[in-house]
Amino acid sequence: METTLQPELHQHLQDAKARIDAATAAEELRAVERDYIDKGGVVAGLLAAITTLPPEQRRDAGQGANILKGAVLKALGDRKAELEAMAIDAARSGHGFDPSLPGTSIRRGSLHPVTRVTRELEDIFSSMGYDILDGPEVEIDVYNFERLNIPGDHPARDMHDTFWCEVNGAERDSNMGLLLRTHTSCVQVRTMERLQPPFRVVVPGRVFRQETVDASHEHTFHQMEGLVVGEGLTVGHLIGTMKTFLREVFQKEIEVRLRPGYFPFVEPGFELDARCPFCATPGAGCRVCKQTGWVELCPCGMVHPAVLQMSGIDTEKYTGFAFGLGLSRLVMLRYEIDDIRHLMGGDTRFLSQF
Ligand code: DAH
């Protein structure tokens, strides 16, 4: 703006700014305001002089005076804020204490919605006797695929758009197929290697896929894996577990249904749906369930005997079931978030709502 000012106005602005920058107290700023902005000040003088100008010059002159006024006021405001901040700093560091200054407000953080839901589910599963486990986010092919019954040429690999890691320029074949885990199911294998059955575990965590990002796809999202291995476990136990879990989450009885689903590490495999807990009348249909009366809850199934065997578990004695809760989806359902990108976006305007 300054550059459009006529030389005379420009000079006024320079002078005012020099005084403002040099000011160290409110009175000095007030004096500048008096000289430039108040009645009888420079700006007022310029405006008064307009009437003496030829008509074709009046518009520019008026605009110039107003620009000068705005610039001086802005510089005054900025310097005032600066001086106040300096006073607060000084008071804080012990150079004098001014009890009349407003206190500095402390901005409190809050828990991320994914953290909230994760903790809530952890509490529920703990109360059902589950251990909560963790696993590495950078995995090797063997755990993420091979021992889950997904060998190198298996078409199921195409479903997992994998981020492969390069280590010191060494690619996939020479670094054990290092990758960012595409699901939390890899921790199933790690668990079976480490624990003796019977056991029940849940594993919340981040997973990664090379997805084209849109409102319902993210390259980074959250899952919670469940794995239970013991004697005599059946599909009935799986259904019972999911019903208990849903009762705890929604504090009411919720009907579930199984549809067949294919995942190489479970047999039989299912998609488990729950009666939409948000419909006014159960099953009536609403916005959340897209009028179907059901929401997809999780893929699940009975652990494939080959998977148990590969991890050294005696399949004569033990069976197991597993489920893969889509944590990100549950968070979105719970808080009616319609765009998954909000979850990892880090925008505090979104996050401060929780
Ligand atoms: N890991 C699968 C995925 O991300 C989901 C899944 C399916 C997990 C079936 C399970 C399961 O535990 O039994 O696509």
Coordinates of N, CA and C in Angstrom, one line a residue, residues 111-295:
L111 N -7.8 -35.5 24.2 CA -7.4 -36.7 23.6 C -8.0 -36.8 22.2
H112 N -7.2 -37.4 21.3 CA -7.6 -37.6 20.0 C -8.8 -38.6 20.0
P113 N -9.8 -38.4 19.1 CA -11.0 -39.3 19.1 C -10.6 -40.8 18.9
V114 N -9.5 -41.0 18.2 CA -9.1 -42.4 18.0 C -8.6 -43.0 19.3
T115 N -7.9 -42.1 20.0 CA -7.4 -42.6 21.4 C -8.5 -42.8 22.3
R116 N -9.5 -42.0 22.3 CA -10.7 -42.2 23.2 C -11.3 -43.5 22.9
V117 N -11.7 -43.8 21.6 CA -12.4 -45.0 21.3 C -11.5 -46.2 21.6
T118 N -10.2 -46.1 21.3 CA -9.3 -47.2 21.6 C -9.3 -47.5 23.1
R119 N -9.2 -46.5 23.9 CA -9.1 -46.8 25.3 C -10.4 -47.4 25.8
E120 N -11.5 -46.9 25.3 CA -12.8 -47.4 25.7 C -12.9 -48.9 25.3
L121 N -12.5 -49.3 24.1 CA -12.6 -50.7 23.7 C -11.6 -51.5 24.5
E122 N -10.4 -50.9 24.8 CA -9.4 -51.7 25.6 C -10.0 -52.0 27.0
D123 N -10.7 -51.0 27.5 CA -11.4 -51.3 28.8 C -12.4 -52.4 28.8
I124 N -13.2 -52.4 27.7 CA -14.2 -53.4 27.5 C -13.5 -54.8 27.4
F125 N -12.6 -54.9 26.5 CA -11.9 -56.2 26.3 C -11.1 -56.6 27.5
S126 N -10.5 -55.7 28.2 CA -9.8 -56.1 29.4 C -10.8 -56.7 30.4
S127 N -12.0 -56.1 30.5 CA -13.0 -56.6 31.5 C -13.5 -58.0 31.0
M128 N -13.3 -58.3 29.7 CA -13.7 -59.7 29.2 C -12.5 -60.6 29.3
G129 N -11.4 -60.2 30.0 CA -10.3 -61.1 30.2 C -9.2 -61.1 29.1
Y130 N -9.3 -60.1 28.2 CA -8.3 -60.0 27.1 C -7.0 -59.2 27.5
D131 N -5.9 -59.7 27.0 CA -4.7 -58.9 27.1 C -4.6 -57.9 26.0
I132 N -4.0 -56.8 26.2 CA -3.8 -55.8 25.1 C -2.3 -55.8 24.7
L133 N -2.1 -56.1 23.4 CA -0.8 -56.3 22.9 C -0.5 -55.2 21.8
D134 N 0.7 -55.2 21.5 CA 1.2 -54.2 20.5 C 2.2 -54.9 19.6
G135 N 2.4 -54.4 18.4 CA 3.4 -55.0 17.5 C 4.1 -53.9 16.7
P136 N 5.1 -54.2 16.0 CA 5.8 -53.2 15.2 C 5.0 -52.7 14.0
E137 N 5.2 -51.4 13.7 CA 4.5 -50.9 12.5 C 5.3 -51.3 11.2
V138 N 6.6 -51.4 11.4 CA 7.4 -51.8 10.2 C 7.5 -53.4 10.4
E139 N 7.0 -54.1 9.5 CA 6.9 -55.5 9.6 C 7.7 -56.2 8.5
I140 N 7.8 -57.5 8.6 CA 8.4 -58.3 7.5 C 7.3 -59.1 6.8
D141 N 7.5 -59.4 5.6 CA 6.6 -60.1 4.8 C 6.0 -61.4 5.5
V142 N 6.9 -62.1 6.1 CA 6.5 -63.4 6.8 C 5.4 -63.2 7.8
Y143 N 5.4 -62.1 8.6 CA 4.4 -61.9 9.5 C 3.1 -61.3 8.9
N144 N 3.4 -60.4 8.0 CA 2.2 -59.6 7.4 C 1.4 -60.5 6.5
F145 N 2.1 -61.4 5.8 CA 1.5 -62.3 4.8 C 1.7 -63.8 4.9
E146 N 2.9 -64.2 4.8 CA 3.2 -65.6 4.7 C 2.5 -66.5 5.7
R147 N 2.8 -66.2 7.0 CA 2.2 -67.0 8.0 C 0.8 -66.8 8.3
L148 N 0.2 -65.9 7.5 CA -1.3 -65.7 7.6 C -1.9 -66.4 6.4
N149 N -1.1 -67.3 5.8 CA -1.6 -68.1 4.7 C -1.8 -67.3 3.5
I150 N -0.9 -66.3 3.3 CA -1.0 -65.5 2.1 C 0.4 -65.5 1.5
P151 N 0.7 -66.6 0.7 CA 2.1 -66.8 0.1 C 2.3 -65.8 -1.0
G152 N 3.5 -65.7 -1.5 CA 3.9 -64.7 -2.5 C 3.0 -64.5 -3.6
D153 N 2.5 -65.5 -4.2 CA 1.7 -65.4 -5.4 C 0.2 -65.3 -5.1
H154 N -0.2 -65.1 -3.9 CA -1.6 -65.2 -3.5 C -2.3 -63.9 -4.0
P155 N -3.5 -64.1 -4.6 CA -4.2 -62.9 -5.1 C -4.6 -62.0 -4.0
A156 N -4.8 -62.5 -2.7 CA -5.2 -61.6 -1.6 C -4.2 -60.5 -1.4
R157 N -3.0 -60.7 -1.9 CA -2.0 -59.6 -1.7 C -2.4 -58.4 -2.5
D158 N -3.1 -58.6 -3.6 CA -3.5 -57.4 -4.4 C -4.4 -56.5 -3.6
M159 N -5.2 -57.1 -2.6 CA -6.1 -56.3 -1.8 C -5.3 -55.3 -0.9
H160 N -4.1 -55.7 -0.6 CA -3.3 -54.9 0.3 C -2.2 -54.1 -0.5
D161 N -2.6 -52.8 -0.8 CA -1.6 -52.0 -1.5 C -0.5 -51.6 -0.6
T162 N 0.6 -52.4 -0.7 CA 1.6 -52.3 0.3 C 2.7 -51.2 0.1
F163 N 3.0 -50.6 1.2 CA 4.2 -49.7 1.2 C 5.4 -50.6 1.5
W164 N 6.2 -50.9 0.5 CA 7.4 -51.7 0.7 C 8.6 -50.8 1.1
C165 N 9.4 -51.2 2.1 CA 10.5 -50.3 2.5 C 11.8 -50.7 1.8
E166 N 12.6 -49.6 1.6 CA 13.9 -49.8 1.0 C 14.9 -49.5 2.1
V167 N 15.8 -50.4 2.3 CA 16.8 -50.1 3.4 C 18.2 -50.0 2.7
N168 N 18.8 -48.8 2.9 CA 20.0 -48.5 2.2 C 20.0 -49.0 0.8
G169 N 19.0 -48.6 0.1 CA 18.9 -49.0 -1.3 C 18.6 -50.4 -1.6
A170 N 18.5 -51.3 -0.5 CA 18.3 -52.7 -0.8 C 16.8 -52.9 -0.9
E171 N 16.3 -53.5 -1.9 CA 14.9 -53.7 -2.0 C 14.4 -55.0 -1.5
R172 N 13.1 -55.1 -1.5 CA 12.3 -56.2 -1.0 C 13.0 -57.6 -0.9
D173 N 13.6 -58.1 -1.9 CA 14.1 -59.5 -1.9 C 15.3 -59.6 -0.9
S174 N 16.0 -58.5 -0.7 CA 17.2 -58.7 0.1 C 17.0 -58.1 1.5
N175 N 15.8 -57.6 1.8 CA 15.6 -57.1 3.2 C 14.5 -57.8 3.9
M176 N 14.2 -59.0 3.6 CA 13.2 -59.8 4.2 C 11.8 -59.3 3.9
G177 N 11.7 -58.5 2.8 CA 10.4 -57.9 2.5 C 9.9 -57.0 3.6
L178 N 10.7 -56.0 3.9 CA 10.3 -55.1 5.0 C 9.2 -54.2 4.4
L179 N 8.2 -54.0 5.2 CA 7.0 -53.2 4.8 C 6.3 -52.5 5.9
L180 N 5.4 -51.6 5.6 CA 4.6 -51.0 6.6 C 3.4 -51.9 6.8
R181 N 3.1 -52.4 7.9 CA 2.1 -53.4 8.1 C 0.8 -52.9 7.4
T182 N 0.1 -53.8 6.7 CA -1.1 -53.4 6.0 C -2.4 -53.7 6.9
H183 N -2.2 -54.5 8.0 CA -3.2 -54.8 8.9 C -2.6 -55.2 10.2
T184 N -3.5 -55.2 11.3 CA -2.9 -55.6 12.6 C -2.9 -57.2 12.7
S185 N -3.4 -57.9 11.7 CA -3.4 -59.3 11.8 C -2.0 -59.9 11.9
C186 N -1.0 -59.2 11.5 CA 0.4 -59.7 11.6 C 0.7 -60.0 13.1
V187 N 0.1 -59.2 14.0 CA 0.4 -59.4 15.4 C -0.2 -60.8 15.9
Q188 N -1.2 -61.3 15.2 CA -1.7 -62.6 15.5 C -0.6 -63.6 15.5
V189 N 0.3 -63.5 14.5 CA 1.4 -64.5 14.3 C 2.4 -64.3 15.5
R190 N 2.7 -63.1 15.7 CA 3.7 -62.8 16.8 C 3.2 -63.3 18.1
T191 N 1.8 -63.1 18.3 CA 1.2 -63.6 19.6 C 1.3 -65.1 19.7
M192 N 1.0 -65.8 18.6 CA 1.0 -67.3 18.7 C 2.4 -67.8 18.9
E193 N 3.4 -67.1 18.4 CA 4.8 -67.5 18.6 C 5.2 -67.4 20.1
R194 N 4.6 -66.4 20.7 CA 5.1 -66.0 22.0 C 4.3 -66.6 23.2
L195 N 2.9 -66.7 23.0 CA 2.1 -67.1 24.1 C 1.7 -68.6 23.9
Q196 N 1.5 -69.2 25.1 CA 1.0 -70.6 25.1 C -0.5 -70.5 25.2
P197 N -1.3 -71.2 24.4 CA -2.8 -71.2 24.5 C -3.1 -71.8 25.9
P198 N -4.2 -71.5 26.5 CA -5.2 -70.6 25.9 C -4.9 -69.1 26.2
F199 N -5.2 -68.3 25.2 CA -5.1 -66.8 25.4 C -6.1 -66.1 24.6
R200 N -6.4 -64.8 25.1 CA -7.2 -63.9 24.3 C -6.5 -62.5 24.3
V201 N -6.4 -62.0 23.1 CA -5.7 -60.7 23.0 C -6.4 -59.8 22.1
V202 N -6.3 -58.5 22.3 CA -6.6 -57.5 21.3 C -5.4 -56.6 21.0
V203 N -5.3 -56.2 19.8 CA -4.2 -55.4 19.4 C -4.6 -54.2 18.6
P204 N -4.7 -53.0 19.3 CA -5.0 -51.8 18.5 C -3.8 -51.3 17.8
G205 N -4.0 -50.6 16.7 CA -2.8 -50.0 16.1 C -3.0 -49.4 14.7
R206 N -1.9 -48.7 14.3 CA -2.0 -48.1 13.0 C -1.6 -49.0 11.9
V207 N -2.2 -48.9 10.8 CA -1.9 -49.7 9.6 C -1.8 -48.8 8.4
F208 N -1.1 -49.3 7.4 CA -0.8 -48.4 6.2 C -1.1 -49.1 4.9
R209 N -1.7 -48.3 4.0 CA -2.0 -48.8 2.7 C -1.8 -47.7 1.7
Q210 N -1.3 -48.1 0.5 CA -1.0 -47.2 -0.5 C -2.3 -46.9 -1.3
E211 N -3.2 -46.2 -0.6 CA -4.5 -45.9 -1.2 C -4.5 -44.5 -1.8
T212 N -5.4 -44.4 -2.8 CA -5.7 -43.0 -3.2 C -6.6 -42.4 -2.2
V213 N -6.2 -41.3 -1.6 CA -6.9 -40.8 -0.4 C -8.2 -40.0 -0.9
D214 N -9.3 -40.4 -0.2 CA -10.5 -39.6 -0.4 C -11.3 -39.7 0.9
A215 N -12.6 -39.3 0.9 CA -13.4 -39.2 2.1 C -13.4 -40.5 2.9
S216 N -13.3 -41.6 2.2 CA -13.4 -42.9 2.9 C -12.1 -43.7 2.8
H217 N -11.1 -43.2 2.3 CA -9.8 -44.0 2.2 C -8.7 -43.1 2.7
E218 N -7.8 -43.7 3.5 CA -6.6 -43.0 4.0 C -5.5 -44.0 3.9
H219 N -4.3 -43.4 3.7 CA -3.1 -44.3 3.7 C -2.7 -44.8 5.1
T220 N -3.2 -44.1 6.1 CA -2.9 -44.5 7.5 C -4.2 -44.5 8.2
F221 N -4.5 -45.7 8.8 CA -5.7 -45.8 9.6 C -5.5 -46.8 10.7
H222 N -6.6 -47.0 11.5 CA -6.5 -47.8 12.7 C -7.4 -49.0 12.7
Q223 N -6.8 -50.1 13.2 CA -7.6 -51.3 13.4 C -7.4 -51.8 14.8
M224 N -8.3 -52.8 15.2 CA -8.1 -53.5 16.4 C -8.3 -55.0 16.1
E225 N -7.2 -55.7 16.2 CA -7.3 -57.1 15.9 C -7.7 -57.9 17.2
G226 N -8.4 -58.9 17.1 CA -8.7 -59.8 18.2 C -8.3 -61.2 17.9
L227 N -7.7 -61.9 18.8 CA -7.4 -63.3 18.6 C -7.6 -64.1 19.9
V228 N -8.3 -65.2 19.8 CA -8.6 -66.0 20.9 C -8.3 -67.5 20.5
V229 N -7.4 -68.1 21.3 CA -7.1 -69.5 21.0 C -7.3 -70.3 22.3
G230 N -7.9 -71.5 22.1 CA -8.2 -72.3 23.3 C -8.8 -73.6 22.9
E231 N -9.2 -74.4 23.9 CA -9.8 -75.7 23.5 C -11.3 -75.5 23.3
G232 N -11.7 -76.2 22.2 CA -13.2 -76.3 22.0 C -13.8 -75.0 21.6
L233 N -13.1 -74.0 21.0 CA -13.7 -72.8 20.6 C -14.5 -73.0 19.3
T234 N -15.6 -72.4 19.2 CA -16.5 -72.5 18.0 C -17.0 -71.1 17.5
V235 N -17.7 -71.2 16.4 CA -18.3 -69.9 15.9 C -19.2 -69.3 16.9
G236 N -19.8 -70.2 17.7 CA -20.7 -69.7 18.8 C -20.0 -68.8 19.7
H237 N -18.8 -69.1 20.1 CA -18.0 -68.3 21.0 C -17.7 -66.9 20.3
L238 N -17.4 -67.0 19.0 CA -17.1 -65.8 18.3 C -18.3 -64.8 18.3
I239 N -19.5 -65.4 18.0 CA -20.7 -64.6 18.0 C -21.0 -64.1 19.4
G240 N -20.9 -64.9 20.4 CA -21.1 -64.5 21.8 C -20.2 -63.4 22.2
T241 N -19.0 -63.5 21.8 CA -18.0 -62.5 22.1 C -18.4 -61.1 21.5
M242 N -18.8 -61.1 20.3 CA -19.1 -59.9 19.6 C -20.4 -59.3 20.2
K243 N -21.3 -60.1 20.6 CA -22.5 -59.6 21.2 C -22.3 -59.0 22.6
T244 N -21.4 -59.6 23.3 CA -21.0 -59.1 24.6 C -20.4 -57.7 24.4
F245 N -19.4 -57.7 23.5 CA -18.7 -56.5 23.2 C -19.7 -55.4 22.8
L246 N -20.6 -55.7 21.9 CA -21.6 -54.6 21.5 C -22.5 -54.2 22.6
R247 N -22.9 -55.1 23.5 CA -23.7 -54.8 24.6 C -23.0 -53.8 25.5
E248 N -21.7 -54.0 25.7 CA -20.9 -53.1 26.5 C -20.8 -51.7 25.9
V249 N -20.5 -51.7 24.6 CA -20.3 -50.4 23.9 C -21.6 -49.6 23.9
F250 N -22.7 -50.2 23.5 CA -24.0 -49.4 23.4 C -24.9 -49.6 24.5
Q251 N -24.6 -50.4 25.5 CA -25.4 -50.5 26.7 C -26.8 -51.0 26.4
K252 N -26.9 -51.8 25.4 CA -28.1 -52.5 25.1 C -27.8 -53.8 24.2
E253 N -28.8 -54.6 24.2 CA -28.7 -55.9 23.4 C -28.7 -55.5 21.9
I254 N -27.7 -56.1 21.2 CA -27.7 -55.7 19.7 C -27.6 -57.0 18.9
E255 N -28.5 -57.2 18.0 CA -28.5 -58.4 17.2 C -27.4 -58.4 16.2
V256 N -26.8 -59.5 15.9 CA -25.7 -59.6 14.8 C -26.1 -60.6 13.8
R257 N -25.5 -60.5 12.6 CA -25.6 -61.5 11.6 C -24.3 -61.8 10.9
L258 N -24.1 -63.0 10.4 CA -22.9 -63.3 9.7 C -23.2 -63.5 8.2
R259 N -22.3 -62.9 7.4 CA -22.3 -63.2 6.0 C -21.0 -63.9 5.7
P260 N -21.0 -64.8 4.7 CA -19.7 -65.4 4.3 C -18.7 -64.3 3.9
G261 N -17.4 -64.5 4.2 CA -16.4 -63.5 3.8 C -15.1 -64.3 3.6
Y262 N -14.3 -63.9 2.7 CA -13.1 -64.7 2.4 C -11.8 -64.0 2.9
F263 N -11.1 -64.6 3.8 CA -9.8 -64.1 4.2 C -8.9 -65.3 4.4
P264 N -7.7 -65.3 3.8 CA -7.0 -66.6 3.7 C -6.6 -67.2 5.1
F265 N -6.6 -66.3 6.1 CA -6.2 -66.8 7.4 C -7.3 -67.3 8.3
V266 N -8.5 -67.3 7.8 CA -9.7 -67.8 8.6 C -10.5 -68.8 7.7
E267 N -11.1 -69.8 8.4 CA -11.9 -70.7 7.7 C -12.8 -71.4 8.7
P268 N -14.1 -71.2 8.6 CA -14.8 -70.2 7.7 C -14.5 -68.8 8.0
G269 N -14.7 -67.9 7.0 CA -14.5 -66.5 7.3 C -15.8 -65.8 7.1
F270 N -16.0 -64.7 7.8 CA -17.3 -64.0 7.8 C -17.1 -62.5 7.8
E271 N -18.2 -61.9 7.4 CA -18.4 -60.4 7.6 C -19.5 -60.4 8.7
L272 N -19.2 -59.7 9.8 CA -20.2 -59.7 10.9 C -20.9 -58.3 10.8
D273 N -22.2 -58.3 10.8 CA -22.9 -57.0 10.8 C -23.7 -56.9 12.1
A274 N -23.9 -55.7 12.5 CA -24.6 -55.5 13.7 C -25.9 -54.7 13.4
R275 N -27.0 -54.9 14.1 CA -28.2 -54.1 13.9 C -27.8 -52.7 14.2
C276 N -28.2 -51.8 13.3 CA -27.7 -50.4 13.5 C -28.2 -49.8 14.8
P277 N -27.3 -49.5 15.7 CA -27.7 -49.0 17.0 C -28.2 -47.5 16.9
F278 N -28.2 -46.9 15.8 CA -28.6 -45.5 15.7 C -30.0 -45.3 15.2
C279 N -30.6 -46.4 14.6 CA -32.0 -46.2 14.1 C -32.9 -46.0 15.3
A280 N -33.9 -45.1 15.0 CA -34.9 -44.9 16.1 C -35.6 -46.1 16.5
T281 N -36.1 -46.9 15.6 CA -36.6 -48.2 15.8 C -35.6 -49.2 15.2
P282 N -35.2 -50.2 16.0 CA -34.2 -51.1 15.5 C -34.5 -51.7 14.1
G283 N -33.6 -51.6 13.2 CA -33.9 -52.1 11.9 C -34.6 -51.2 10.9
A284 N -35.1 -50.1 11.4 CA -36.0 -49.2 10.6 C -35.2 -48.5 9.5
G285 N -33.9 -48.3 9.7 CA -33.1 -47.6 8.7 C -32.9 -46.2 9.1
C286 N -31.7 -45.7 8.9 CA -31.4 -44.3 9.2 C -30.2 -43.8 8.3
R287 N -29.7 -42.6 8.5 CA -28.7 -42.1 7.7 C -27.4 -42.9 7.9
V288 N -27.1 -43.2 9.2 CA -25.9 -43.9 9.5 C -25.7 -45.3 8.8
C289 N -26.8 -46.0 8.8 CA -26.8 -47.4 8.2 C -27.3 -47.3 6.7
K290 N -27.4 -46.1 6.2 CA -27.8 -45.9 4.8 C -29.1 -46.7 4.5
Q291 N -30.0 -46.6 5.5 CA -31.4 -47.2 5.4 C -31.4 -48.7 5.3
T292 N -30.3 -49.4 5.6 CA -30.3 -50.8 5.5 C -30.7 -51.5 6.9
G293 N -30.6 -50.8 8.0 CA -30.8 -51.3 9.3 C -29.6 -52.1 9.9
W294 N -28.6 -52.3 9.1 CA -27.4 -53.0 9.5 C -26.1 -52.2 9.3
V295 N -25.2 -52.3 10.2 CA -23.8 -51.7 9.9 C -22.8 -52.8 9.9

